[in-house]
Amino acid sequence: MILCHEHKFIFLKTRKTAGTSVECALSAFCGPEDVITPFRRAEDEAMRAGRGPQNWDVRAIPLYRRAGRRIGLFGGQANSGSFYNHIQAADARALIG
């Protein structure tokens, strides 16, 4: 998953649609404030054209920067308050606010 503030796009990866390849290419357009989730397999990280995983753990973002975000209000992996690989659109929206 990528949340790119500078270029104003959100990429949600779906299964079996070359999502990892697209995410690798899009990471080249991301800056230091953007969210990039880690891949499940370490060997996929080597394919990234740009930045690696960053800012995906919402709990690590200072409270003043995440004011208004609803965290931990939904099931699954998102209960941890973090963005994750293959996140559902509803869960991403709840974290983004």
CSV table of C-alpha atoms in Angstrom, one decimal:
chain,number,residue,atom,x,y,z
A,1,MET,CA,0.0,0.0,0.0
A,2,ILE,CA,1.2,3.5,-0.8
A,3,LEU,CA,-0.2,6.8,0.4
A,4,CYS,CA,1.6,9.5,-1.6
A,5,HIS,CA,0.9,13.0,-0.3
A,6,GLU,CA,3.1,14.9,-2.7
A,7,HIS,CA,1.4,13.4,-5.9
A,8,LYS,CA,-2.0,12.9,-4.2
A,9,PHE,CA,-2.6,9.2,-4.9
A,10,ILE,CA,-3.3,6.1,-2.9
A,11,PHE,CA,-2.4,2.7,-4.2
A,12,LEU,CA,-4.1,-0.3,-2.6
A,13,LYS,CA,-2.6,-3.6,-3.7
A,14,THR,CA,-4.9,-6.4,-4.8
A,15,ARG,CA,-4.0,-10.1,-5.1
A,16,LYS,CA,-2.8,-11.7,-8.3
A,17,THR,CA,-2.7,-8.5,-10.4
A,18,ALA,CA,1.0,-7.6,-10.5
A,19,GLY,CA,0.5,-5.4,-7.4
A,20,THR,CA,4.0,-5.9,-6.1
A,21,SER,CA,5.5,-4.8,-9.4
A,22,VAL,CA,3.3,-1.7,-9.6
A,23,GLU,CA,4.1,-0.8,-5.9
A,24,CYS,CA,7.8,-1.2,-6.6
A,25,ALA,CA,7.6,1.2,-9.5
A,26,LEU,CA,5.4,3.7,-7.7
A,27,SER,CA,7.7,3.8,-4.7
A,28,ALA,CA,10.2,5.8,-6.9
A,29,PHE,CA,7.7,8.8,-6.8
A,30,CYS,CA,7.4,8.8,-3.0
A,31,GLY,CA,8.9,11.3,-0.6
A,32,PRO,CA,9.9,11.2,3.1
A,33,GLU,CA,6.3,12.0,4.4
A,34,ASP,CA,4.6,9.2,2.3
A,35,VAL,CA,3.4,5.9,3.6
A,36,ILE,CA,4.9,2.7,2.1
A,37,THR,CA,4.1,-0.7,3.6
A,38,PRO,CA,6.6,-3.5,3.8
A,39,PHE,CA,6.3,-6.6,1.6
A,40,ARG,CA,5.8,-10.0,3.2
A,41,ARG,CA,8.8,-11.5,1.5
A,42,ALA,CA,12.3,-9.9,1.9
A,43,GLU,CA,13.3,-10.8,-1.6
A,44,ASP,CA,10.5,-8.5,-3.0
A,45,GLU,CA,12.1,-5.5,-1.2
A,46,ALA,CA,15.1,-5.7,-3.5
A,47,MET,CA,12.8,-5.0,-6.5
A,48,ARG,CA,11.8,-1.6,-5.2
A,49,ALA,CA,12.7,1.3,-7.6
A,50,GLY,CA,12.6,3.9,-4.8
A,51,ARG,CA,12.1,4.2,-1.1
A,52,GLY,CA,11.6,1.2,1.1
A,53,PRO,CA,8.9,0.7,3.8
A,54,GLN,CA,8.3,3.9,5.8
A,55,ASN,CA,5.7,5.7,8.0
A,56,TRP,CA,3.4,2.6,7.9
A,57,ASP,CA,3.2,2.1,11.7
A,58,VAL,CA,0.8,4.8,12.7
A,59,ARG,CA,1.6,4.3,16.3
A,60,ALA,CA,5.1,5.6,15.6
A,61,ILE,CA,3.8,8.9,14.1
A,62,PRO,CA,3.6,11.7,16.7
A,63,LEU,CA,0.1,12.3,18.0
A,64,TYR,CA,-0.1,15.9,16.7
A,65,ARG,CA,0.4,14.6,13.2
A,66,ARG,CA,-2.3,12.0,13.4
A,67,ALA,CA,-5.0,14.0,15.2
A,68,GLY,CA,-8.4,13.0,14.0
A,69,ARG,CA,-7.5,9.5,12.8
A,70,ARG,CA,-9.6,6.7,14.1
A,71,ILE,CA,-7.2,4.0,15.1
A,72,GLY,CA,-8.1,0.4,16.2
A,73,LEU,CA,-11.8,0.6,15.5
A,74,PHE,CA,-11.9,-2.3,13.0
A,75,GLY,CA,-11.0,-5.9,12.9
A,76,GLY,CA,-8.1,-7.8,11.4
A,77,GLN,CA,-4.5,-6.7,11.2
A,78,ALA,CA,-5.5,-3.0,11.3
A,79,ASN,CA,-6.3,-3.4,15.0
A,80,SER,CA,-2.6,-2.7,15.6
A,81,GLY,CA,-3.1,0.9,14.3
A,82,SER,CA,-0.8,0.3,11.3
A,83,PHE,CA,-1.0,0.3,7.5
A,84,TYR,CA,-0.2,-3.2,6.1
A,85,ASN,CA,0.3,-5.0,2.8
A,86,HIS,CA,-3.1,-5.8,1.1
A,87,ILE,CA,-5.0,-3.5,3.4
A,88,GLN,CA,-8.7,-3.3,2.7
A,89,ALA,CA,-10.0,0.1,1.4
A,90,ALA,CA,-12.3,0.6,4.4
A,91,ASP,CA,-9.4,0.0,6.9
A,92,ALA,CA,-7.1,2.4,5.0
A,93,ARG,CA,-9.8,5.0,5.0
A,94,ALA,CA,-10.3,4.7,8.7
A,95,LEU,CA,-6.5,5.2,9.3
A,96,ILE,CA,-6.2,8.1,6.9
A,97,GLY,CA,-9.3,9.8,8.3
